[in-house]
Tab-separated table of C-alpha atoms in Angstrom:
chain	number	residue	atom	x	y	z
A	24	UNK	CA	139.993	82.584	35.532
A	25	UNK	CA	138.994	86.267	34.448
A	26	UNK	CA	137.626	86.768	37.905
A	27	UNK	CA	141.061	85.655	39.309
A	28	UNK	CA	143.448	87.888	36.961
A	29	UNK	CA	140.895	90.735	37.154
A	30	UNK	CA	141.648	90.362	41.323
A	31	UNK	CA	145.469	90.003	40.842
A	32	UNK	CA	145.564	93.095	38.220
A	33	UNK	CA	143.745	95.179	41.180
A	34	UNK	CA	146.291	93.462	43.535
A	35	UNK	CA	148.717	94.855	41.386
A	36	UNK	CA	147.771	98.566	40.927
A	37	UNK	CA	146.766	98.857	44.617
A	38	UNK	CA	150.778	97.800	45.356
A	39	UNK	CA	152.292	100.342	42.854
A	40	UNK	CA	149.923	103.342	44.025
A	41	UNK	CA	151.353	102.745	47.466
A	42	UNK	CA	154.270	102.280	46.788
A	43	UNK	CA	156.721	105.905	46.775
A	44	UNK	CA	159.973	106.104	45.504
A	45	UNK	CA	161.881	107.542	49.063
A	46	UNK	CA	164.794	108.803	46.939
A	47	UNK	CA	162.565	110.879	44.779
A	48	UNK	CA	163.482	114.473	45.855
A	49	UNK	CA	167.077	113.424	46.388
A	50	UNK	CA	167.998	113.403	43.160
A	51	UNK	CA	167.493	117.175	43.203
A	52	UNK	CA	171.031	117.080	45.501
A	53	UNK	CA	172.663	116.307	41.736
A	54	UNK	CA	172.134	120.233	41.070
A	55	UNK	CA	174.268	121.393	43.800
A	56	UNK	CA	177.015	120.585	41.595
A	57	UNK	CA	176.541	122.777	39.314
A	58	UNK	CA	175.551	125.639	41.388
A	59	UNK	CA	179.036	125.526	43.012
A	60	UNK	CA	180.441	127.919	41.159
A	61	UNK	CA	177.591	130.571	41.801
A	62	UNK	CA	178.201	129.163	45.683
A	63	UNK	CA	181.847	129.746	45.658
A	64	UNK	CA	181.244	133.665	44.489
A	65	UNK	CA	178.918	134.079	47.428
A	66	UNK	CA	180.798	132.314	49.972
A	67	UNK	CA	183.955	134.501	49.032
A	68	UNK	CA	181.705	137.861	48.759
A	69	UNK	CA	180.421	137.477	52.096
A	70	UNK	CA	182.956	135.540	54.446
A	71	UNK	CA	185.945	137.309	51.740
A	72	UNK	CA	187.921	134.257	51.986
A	73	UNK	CA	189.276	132.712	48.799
A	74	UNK	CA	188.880	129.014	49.966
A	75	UNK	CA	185.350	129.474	48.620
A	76	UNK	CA	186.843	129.596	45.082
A	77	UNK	CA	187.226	126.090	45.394
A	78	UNK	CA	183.417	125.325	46.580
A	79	UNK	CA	182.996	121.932	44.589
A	80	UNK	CA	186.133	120.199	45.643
A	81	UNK	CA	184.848	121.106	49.373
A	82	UNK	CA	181.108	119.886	48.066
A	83	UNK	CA	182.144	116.871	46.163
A	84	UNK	CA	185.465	115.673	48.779
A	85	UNK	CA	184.311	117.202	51.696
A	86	UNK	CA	180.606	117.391	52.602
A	87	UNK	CA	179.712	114.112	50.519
A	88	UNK	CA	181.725	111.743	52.278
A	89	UNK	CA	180.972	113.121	55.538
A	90	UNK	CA	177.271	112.928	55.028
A	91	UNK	CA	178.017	109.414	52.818
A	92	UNK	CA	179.335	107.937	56.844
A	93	UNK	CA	176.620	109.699	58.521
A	94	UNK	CA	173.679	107.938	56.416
A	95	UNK	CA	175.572	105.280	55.394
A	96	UNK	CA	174.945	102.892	52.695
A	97	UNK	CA	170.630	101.365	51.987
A	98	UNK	CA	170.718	98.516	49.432
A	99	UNK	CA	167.019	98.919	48.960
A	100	UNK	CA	165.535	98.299	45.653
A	101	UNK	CA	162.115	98.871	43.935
A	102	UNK	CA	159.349	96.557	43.470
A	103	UNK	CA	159.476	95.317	40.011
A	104	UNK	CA	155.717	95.995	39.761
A	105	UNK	CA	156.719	99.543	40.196
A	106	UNK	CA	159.534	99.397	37.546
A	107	UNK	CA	157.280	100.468	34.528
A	108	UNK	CA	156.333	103.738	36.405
A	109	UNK	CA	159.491	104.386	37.986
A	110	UNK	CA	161.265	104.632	34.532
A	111	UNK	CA	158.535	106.795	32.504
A	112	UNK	CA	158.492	109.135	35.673
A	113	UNK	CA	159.415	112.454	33.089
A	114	UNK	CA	160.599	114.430	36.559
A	115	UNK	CA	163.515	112.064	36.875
A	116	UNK	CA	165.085	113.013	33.322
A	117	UNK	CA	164.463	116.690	33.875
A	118	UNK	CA	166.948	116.075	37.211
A	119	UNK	CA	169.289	115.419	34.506
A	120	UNK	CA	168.619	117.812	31.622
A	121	UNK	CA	168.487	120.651	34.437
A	122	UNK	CA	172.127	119.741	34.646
A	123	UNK	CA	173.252	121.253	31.389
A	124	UNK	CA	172.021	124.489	31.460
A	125	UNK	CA	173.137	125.285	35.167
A	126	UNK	CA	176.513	123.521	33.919
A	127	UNK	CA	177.091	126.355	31.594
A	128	UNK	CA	175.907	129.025	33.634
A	129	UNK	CA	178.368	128.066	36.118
A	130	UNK	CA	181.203	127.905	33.359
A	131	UNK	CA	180.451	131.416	32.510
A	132	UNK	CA	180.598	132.299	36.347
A	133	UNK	CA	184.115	131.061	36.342
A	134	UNK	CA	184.958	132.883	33.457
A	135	UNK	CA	183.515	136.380	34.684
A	136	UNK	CA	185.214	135.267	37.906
A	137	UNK	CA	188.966	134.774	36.276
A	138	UNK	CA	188.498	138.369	34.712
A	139	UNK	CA	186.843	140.565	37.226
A	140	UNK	CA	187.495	139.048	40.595
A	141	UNK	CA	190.433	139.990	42.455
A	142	UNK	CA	192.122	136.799	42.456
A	143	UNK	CA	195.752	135.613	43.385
A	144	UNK	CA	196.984	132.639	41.483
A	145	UNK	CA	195.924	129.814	43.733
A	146	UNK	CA	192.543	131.523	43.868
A	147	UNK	CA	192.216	131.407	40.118
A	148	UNK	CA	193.562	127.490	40.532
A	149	UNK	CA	191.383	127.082	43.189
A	150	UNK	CA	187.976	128.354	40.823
A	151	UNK	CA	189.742	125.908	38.045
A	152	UNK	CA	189.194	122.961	40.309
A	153	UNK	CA	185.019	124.006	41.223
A	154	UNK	CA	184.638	123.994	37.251
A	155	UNK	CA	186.458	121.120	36.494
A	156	UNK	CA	184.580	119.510	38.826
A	157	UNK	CA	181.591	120.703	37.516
A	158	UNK	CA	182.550	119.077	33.996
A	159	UNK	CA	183.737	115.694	35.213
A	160	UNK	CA	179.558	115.333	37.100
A	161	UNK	CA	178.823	116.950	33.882
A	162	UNK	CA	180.093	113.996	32.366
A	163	UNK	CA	178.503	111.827	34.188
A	164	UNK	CA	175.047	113.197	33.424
A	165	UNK	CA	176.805	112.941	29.928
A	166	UNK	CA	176.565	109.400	30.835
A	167	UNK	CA	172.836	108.797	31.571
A	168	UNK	CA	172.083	110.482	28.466
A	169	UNK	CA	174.121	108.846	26.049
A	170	UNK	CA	172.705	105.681	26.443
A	171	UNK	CA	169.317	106.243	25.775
A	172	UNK	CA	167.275	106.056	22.856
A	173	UNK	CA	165.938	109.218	22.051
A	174	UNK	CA	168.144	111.364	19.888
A	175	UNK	CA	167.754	114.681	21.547
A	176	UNK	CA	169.041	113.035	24.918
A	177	UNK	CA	172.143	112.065	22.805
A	178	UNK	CA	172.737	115.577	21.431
A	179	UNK	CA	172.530	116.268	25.391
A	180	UNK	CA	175.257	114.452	26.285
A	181	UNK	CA	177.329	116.100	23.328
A	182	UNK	CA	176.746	119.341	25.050
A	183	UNK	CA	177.200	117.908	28.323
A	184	UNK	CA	180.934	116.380	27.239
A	185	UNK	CA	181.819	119.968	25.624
A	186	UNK	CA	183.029	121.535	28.610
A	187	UNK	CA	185.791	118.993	28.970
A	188	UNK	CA	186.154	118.812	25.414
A	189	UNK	CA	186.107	114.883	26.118
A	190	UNK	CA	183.399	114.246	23.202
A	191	UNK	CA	184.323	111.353	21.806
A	192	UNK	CA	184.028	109.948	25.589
A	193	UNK	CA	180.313	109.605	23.481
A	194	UNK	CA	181.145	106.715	21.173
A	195	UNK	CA	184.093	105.132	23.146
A	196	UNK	CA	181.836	104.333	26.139
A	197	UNK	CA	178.697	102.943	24.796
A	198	UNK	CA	180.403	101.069	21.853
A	199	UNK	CA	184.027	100.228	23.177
A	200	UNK	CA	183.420	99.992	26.642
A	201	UNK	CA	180.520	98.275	27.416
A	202	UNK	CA	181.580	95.524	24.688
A	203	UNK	CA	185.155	95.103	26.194
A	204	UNK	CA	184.666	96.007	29.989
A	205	UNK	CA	186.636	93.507	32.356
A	206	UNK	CA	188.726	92.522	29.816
A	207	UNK	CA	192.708	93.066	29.072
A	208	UNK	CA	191.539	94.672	25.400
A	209	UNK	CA	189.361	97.797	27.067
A	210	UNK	CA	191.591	100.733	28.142
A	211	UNK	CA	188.887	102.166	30.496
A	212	UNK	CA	189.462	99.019	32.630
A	213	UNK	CA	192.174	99.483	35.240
A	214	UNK	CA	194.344	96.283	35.860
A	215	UNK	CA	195.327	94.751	39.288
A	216	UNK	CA	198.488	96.502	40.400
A	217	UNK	CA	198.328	99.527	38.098
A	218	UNK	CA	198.359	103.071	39.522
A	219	UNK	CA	196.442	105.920	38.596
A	220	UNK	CA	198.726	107.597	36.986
A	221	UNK	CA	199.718	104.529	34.655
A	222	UNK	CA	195.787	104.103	33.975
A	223	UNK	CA	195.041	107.896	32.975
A	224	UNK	CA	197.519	108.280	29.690
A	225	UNK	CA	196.119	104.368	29.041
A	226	UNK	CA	192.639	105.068	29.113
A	227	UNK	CA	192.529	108.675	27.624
A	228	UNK	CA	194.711	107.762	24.740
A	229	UNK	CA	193.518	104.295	23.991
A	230	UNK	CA	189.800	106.158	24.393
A	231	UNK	CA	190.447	108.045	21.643
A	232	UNK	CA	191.942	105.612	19.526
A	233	UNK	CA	188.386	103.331	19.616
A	234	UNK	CA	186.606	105.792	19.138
A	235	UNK	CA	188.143	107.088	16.015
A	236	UNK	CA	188.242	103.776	14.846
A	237	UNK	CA	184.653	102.643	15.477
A	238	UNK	CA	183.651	105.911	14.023
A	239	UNK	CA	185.410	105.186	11.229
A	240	UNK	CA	184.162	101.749	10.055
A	241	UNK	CA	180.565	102.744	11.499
A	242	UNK	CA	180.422	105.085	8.297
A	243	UNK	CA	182.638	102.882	6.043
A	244	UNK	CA	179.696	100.402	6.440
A	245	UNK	CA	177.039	102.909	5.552
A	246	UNK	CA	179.560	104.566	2.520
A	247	UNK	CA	179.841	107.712	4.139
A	248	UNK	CA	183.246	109.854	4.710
A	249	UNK	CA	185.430	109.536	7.843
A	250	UNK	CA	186.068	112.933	8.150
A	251	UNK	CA	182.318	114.642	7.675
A	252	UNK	CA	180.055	115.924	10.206
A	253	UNK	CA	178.641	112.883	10.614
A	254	UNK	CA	181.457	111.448	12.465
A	255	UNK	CA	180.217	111.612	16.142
A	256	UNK	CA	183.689	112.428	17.088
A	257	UNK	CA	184.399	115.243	14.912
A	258	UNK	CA	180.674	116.663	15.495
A	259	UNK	CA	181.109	116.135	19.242
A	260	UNK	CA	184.807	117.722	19.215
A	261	UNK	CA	183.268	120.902	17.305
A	262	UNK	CA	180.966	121.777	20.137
A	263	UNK	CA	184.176	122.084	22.426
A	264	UNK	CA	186.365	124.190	19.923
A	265	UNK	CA	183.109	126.629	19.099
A	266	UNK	CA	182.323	126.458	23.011
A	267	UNK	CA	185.582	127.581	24.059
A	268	UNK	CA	186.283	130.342	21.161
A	269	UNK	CA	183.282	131.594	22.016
A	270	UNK	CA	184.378	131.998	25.709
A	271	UNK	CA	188.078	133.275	24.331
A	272	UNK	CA	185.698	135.788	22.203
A	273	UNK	CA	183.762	137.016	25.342
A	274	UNK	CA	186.005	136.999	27.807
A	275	UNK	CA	190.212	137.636	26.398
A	276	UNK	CA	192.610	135.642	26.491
A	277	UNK	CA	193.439	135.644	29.605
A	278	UNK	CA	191.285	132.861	30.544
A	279	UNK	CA	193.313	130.327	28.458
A	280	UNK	CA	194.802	128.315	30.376
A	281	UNK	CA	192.079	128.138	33.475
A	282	UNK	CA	189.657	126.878	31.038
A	283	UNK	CA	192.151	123.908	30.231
A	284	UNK	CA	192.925	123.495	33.318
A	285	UNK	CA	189.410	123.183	34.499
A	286	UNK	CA	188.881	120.581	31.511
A	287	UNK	CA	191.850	118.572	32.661
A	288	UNK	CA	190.067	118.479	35.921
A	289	UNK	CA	187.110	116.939	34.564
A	290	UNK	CA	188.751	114.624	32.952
A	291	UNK	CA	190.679	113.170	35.784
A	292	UNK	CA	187.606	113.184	37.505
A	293	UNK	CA	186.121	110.749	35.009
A	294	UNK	CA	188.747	108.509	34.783
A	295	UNK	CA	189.652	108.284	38.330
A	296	UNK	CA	186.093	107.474	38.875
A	297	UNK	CA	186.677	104.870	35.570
A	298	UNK	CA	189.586	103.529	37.542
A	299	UNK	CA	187.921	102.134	40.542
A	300	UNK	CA	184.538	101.196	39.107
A	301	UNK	CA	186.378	97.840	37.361
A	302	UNK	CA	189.937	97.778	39.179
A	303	UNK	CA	191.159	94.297	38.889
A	304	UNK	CA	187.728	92.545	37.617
A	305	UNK	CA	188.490	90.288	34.830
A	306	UNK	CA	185.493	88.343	32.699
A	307	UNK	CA	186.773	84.710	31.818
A	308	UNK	CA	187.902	83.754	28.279
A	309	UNK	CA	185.664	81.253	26.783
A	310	UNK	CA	186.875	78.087	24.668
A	311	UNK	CA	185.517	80.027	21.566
A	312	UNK	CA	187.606	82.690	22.246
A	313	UNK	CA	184.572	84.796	23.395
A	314	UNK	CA	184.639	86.273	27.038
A	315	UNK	CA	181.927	85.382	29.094
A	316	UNK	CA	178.689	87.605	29.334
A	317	UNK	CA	179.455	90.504	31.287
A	318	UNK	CA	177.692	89.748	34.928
A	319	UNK	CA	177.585	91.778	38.567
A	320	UNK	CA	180.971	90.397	39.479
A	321	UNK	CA	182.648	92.228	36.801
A	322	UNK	CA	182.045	95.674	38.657
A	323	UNK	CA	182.693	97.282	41.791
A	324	UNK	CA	179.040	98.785	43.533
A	325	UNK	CA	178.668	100.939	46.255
A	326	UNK	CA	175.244	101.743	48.177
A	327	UNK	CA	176.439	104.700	49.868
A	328	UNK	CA	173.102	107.265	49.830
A	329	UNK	CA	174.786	110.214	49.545
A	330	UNK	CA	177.037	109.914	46.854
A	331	UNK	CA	174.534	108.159	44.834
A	332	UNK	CA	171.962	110.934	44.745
A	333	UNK	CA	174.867	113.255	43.607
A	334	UNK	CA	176.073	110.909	41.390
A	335	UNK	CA	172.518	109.696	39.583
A	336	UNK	CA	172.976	106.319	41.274
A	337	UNK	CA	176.231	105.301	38.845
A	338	UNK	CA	177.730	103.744	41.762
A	339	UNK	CA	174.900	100.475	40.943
A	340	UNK	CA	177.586	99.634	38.082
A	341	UNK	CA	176.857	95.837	37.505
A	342	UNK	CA	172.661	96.978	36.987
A	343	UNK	CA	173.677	99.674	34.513
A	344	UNK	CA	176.352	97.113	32.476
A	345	UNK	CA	173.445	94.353	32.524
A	346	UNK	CA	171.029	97.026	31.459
A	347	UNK	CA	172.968	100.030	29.786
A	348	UNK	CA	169.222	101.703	28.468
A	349	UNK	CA	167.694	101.549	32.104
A	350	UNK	CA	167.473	104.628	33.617
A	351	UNK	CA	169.229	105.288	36.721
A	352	UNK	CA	166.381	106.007	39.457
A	353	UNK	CA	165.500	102.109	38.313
A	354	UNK	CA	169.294	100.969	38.888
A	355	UNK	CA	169.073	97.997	41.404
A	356	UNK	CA	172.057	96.700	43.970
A	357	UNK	CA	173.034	93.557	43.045
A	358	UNK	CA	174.276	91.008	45.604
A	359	UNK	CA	176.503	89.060	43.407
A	360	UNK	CA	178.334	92.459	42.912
A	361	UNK	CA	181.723	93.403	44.663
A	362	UNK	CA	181.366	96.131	47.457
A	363	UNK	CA	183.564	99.258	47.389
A	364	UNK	CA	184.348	100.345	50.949
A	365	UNK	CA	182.791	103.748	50.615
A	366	UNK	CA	181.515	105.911	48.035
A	367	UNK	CA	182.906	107.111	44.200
A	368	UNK	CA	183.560	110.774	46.447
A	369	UNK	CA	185.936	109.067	48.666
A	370	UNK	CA	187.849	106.664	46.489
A	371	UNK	CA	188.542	109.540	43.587
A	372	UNK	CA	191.036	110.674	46.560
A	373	UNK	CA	192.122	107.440	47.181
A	374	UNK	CA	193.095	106.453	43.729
A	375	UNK	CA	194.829	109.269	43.156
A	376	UNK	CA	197.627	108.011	46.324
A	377	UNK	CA	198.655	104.697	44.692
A	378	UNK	CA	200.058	103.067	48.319
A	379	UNK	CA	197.127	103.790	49.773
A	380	UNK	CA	194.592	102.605	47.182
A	381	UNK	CA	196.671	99.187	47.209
A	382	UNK	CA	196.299	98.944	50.854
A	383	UNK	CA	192.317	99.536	50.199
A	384	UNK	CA	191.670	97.900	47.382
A	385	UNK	CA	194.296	95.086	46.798
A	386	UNK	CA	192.944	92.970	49.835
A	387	UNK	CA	189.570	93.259	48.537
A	388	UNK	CA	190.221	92.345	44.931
A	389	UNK	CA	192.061	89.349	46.749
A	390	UNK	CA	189.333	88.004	48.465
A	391	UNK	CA	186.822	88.651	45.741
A	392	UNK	CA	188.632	86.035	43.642
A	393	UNK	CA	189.399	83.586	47.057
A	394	UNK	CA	193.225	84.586	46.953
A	395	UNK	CA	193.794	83.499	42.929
A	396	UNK	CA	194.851	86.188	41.105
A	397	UNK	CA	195.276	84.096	37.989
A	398	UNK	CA	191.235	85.043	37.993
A	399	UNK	CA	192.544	89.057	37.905
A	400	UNK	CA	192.656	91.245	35.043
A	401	UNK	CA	196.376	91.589	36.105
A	402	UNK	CA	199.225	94.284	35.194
A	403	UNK	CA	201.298	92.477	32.932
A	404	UNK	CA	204.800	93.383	34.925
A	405	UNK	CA	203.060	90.951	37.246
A	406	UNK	CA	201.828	88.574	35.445
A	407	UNK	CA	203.756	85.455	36.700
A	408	UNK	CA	205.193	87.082	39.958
């Protein structure tokens, strides 16, 4: 018997050591985002066309869904004997902590750009939209670091969410969220015949109303003050006012309103991408009252390359609710889960033109649930209709 496990542990170590993770390098693509600001000062300084001020919306809407139909979609997962490595691999969290500090080097770009650049008003929009970009990814990366353990990858995420000043996105998601996701209770689930635009004062209102009140009987349990530093909203919401007097400081005044209008950006990015990640999905109420466990039905997935390497593989949403601590080069595509038709890139524009995100999506949604929408997490205007 020792002879036969000693064999099978060889087995084992000769199958992860040839194993390679394909995607490896790819994730690098993630950093592009940030750069775009330093991009769209070059592209303008040597072609002298202002359509470069908006470099990210042309990286992240353009050039990602066109190489997202080019390579297409690979629903390719790793072995689980190479699991283990795959998520202690260091390199893969520097991909994301390389994030922040590019992040804010691009923010101050945009800042030197607004005041020294010789910019017309749609220009000065147009290097809004590249930086709000910036901080809705930025969010995202925001993301992958809030949910795991160590608590200098959680302070990482703080800084991460500052730019948007969308901090308390920190304690809403991982304790409001994830508990209530595909459910009529969780704002940051869209419902079945609900536009955009009826979803985004929802979500970022009723996001900050969990939060402050999970905050709030998280320290009542442990005695401690609502209002103190210790509230992870307050603490998180600091960062952004210091963050952005410090940029008023440096730079005048006259960058007011760009950098709220490239935080508005971000967070319309985030919760357009919220909107079509659970559109419609609704977990069934148990006899107890309980909903049932959340499982890969309960989120859309999409396998699109492309937008997954930019996107550090968030688009495998039913892995990362069945396993909110794994890291996302270990995120697998589930079978179970319901497809999106492209990638998160494409459908941010598509969500944002209600007819034609209920042409997209509404058929799909249908036949996910065999034509019964009494299964759907539906509007309630149409509940009964």
């Amino acid at each position: 018997m020792a002879g036969t496990r000693g064999v099978a542990s060889r087995q084992q170590s000769i199958s992860e050591s040839r194993w390679r993770d394909p995607r490896r390098y790819l994730w690098l693509l993630g950093l592009v985002i940030p750069l775009t600001p330093f991009l769209a000062w070059l592209g303008v300084h040597l072609f002298g066309l202002g359509l470069f001020w908006a470099a990210g919306g042309i990286v992240m809407l353009v050039v990602i869904p066109i190489v997202d139909l080019v390579v297409g979609a690979d629903r390719t997962n790793p072995p689980d004997e190479a699991m283990a490595d795959l998520e202690n691999d260091r390199y893969y969290r520097w991909c994301t902590y390389l994030y922040l500090p590019l992040q804010y080097a691009g923010l101050l770009v945009a800042c030197y750009a607004w005041t020294t650049a010789p910019m017309a008003g749609a220009e000065r929009f147009a290097m809004a939209t590249t930086a709000g970009i910036v901080a809705g990814v930025g969010i995202n990366a925001a993301h992958e670091l809030g949910h795991k353990r160590p608590k200098h990858e959680r302070w990482l995420a703080k800084i991460a969410l500052a730019q948007s000043f969308y901090g308390h996105f920190y304690v809403e998601h991982n304790h409001g969220h994830h508990l209530r996701v595909a459910t009529p209770e969780d704002p940051a689930t869209a419902r079945y015949g609900e536009s955009f635009w009826a979803f985004l004062p929802r979500t970022v209102f009723g996001g900050i109303r969990s939060a402050w009140r999970y905050e709030k009987a998280r320290l009542a349990r442990r005695g401690r003050r609502t209002w103190s530093v210790r509230n992870d909203v307050l603490n998180a919401w600091a960062m952004s006012v210091v963050l952005f007097a410090a940029l008023l400081v440096g730079y005048g005044w006259s960058i007011a309103p760009w950098l709220a209008l490239q935080a508005v950006f971000g967070v319309v990015f985030l919760e357009a991408v919220n909107y079509l990640e659970h559109y419609g999905l609704l977990r069934r109420k148990l006899d107890d009252g309980r909903y049932e466990r959340v499982a890969p039905r309960h989120s859309w997935n999409s396998d699109h390359v492309c937008s997954n390497a930019f996107l550090y593989q968030l688009q495998r949403h039913s892995d990362h609710h069945a396993n909110p601590l794994r890291r996302y080069q270990t995120l697998r595509s589930m079978r179970d889960a319901p497809q999106l038709p492209a990638g998160y890139a494409v459908l941010v524009i598509v969500a944002v033109i209600p007819p034609l995100w209920r042409r997209v999506m509404d058929p799909r949604l249908l036949a996910h649930y065999d034509g019964n929408l009494s299964r759907a997490n539906v509007h309630p205007s149409l509940v009964g209709k």
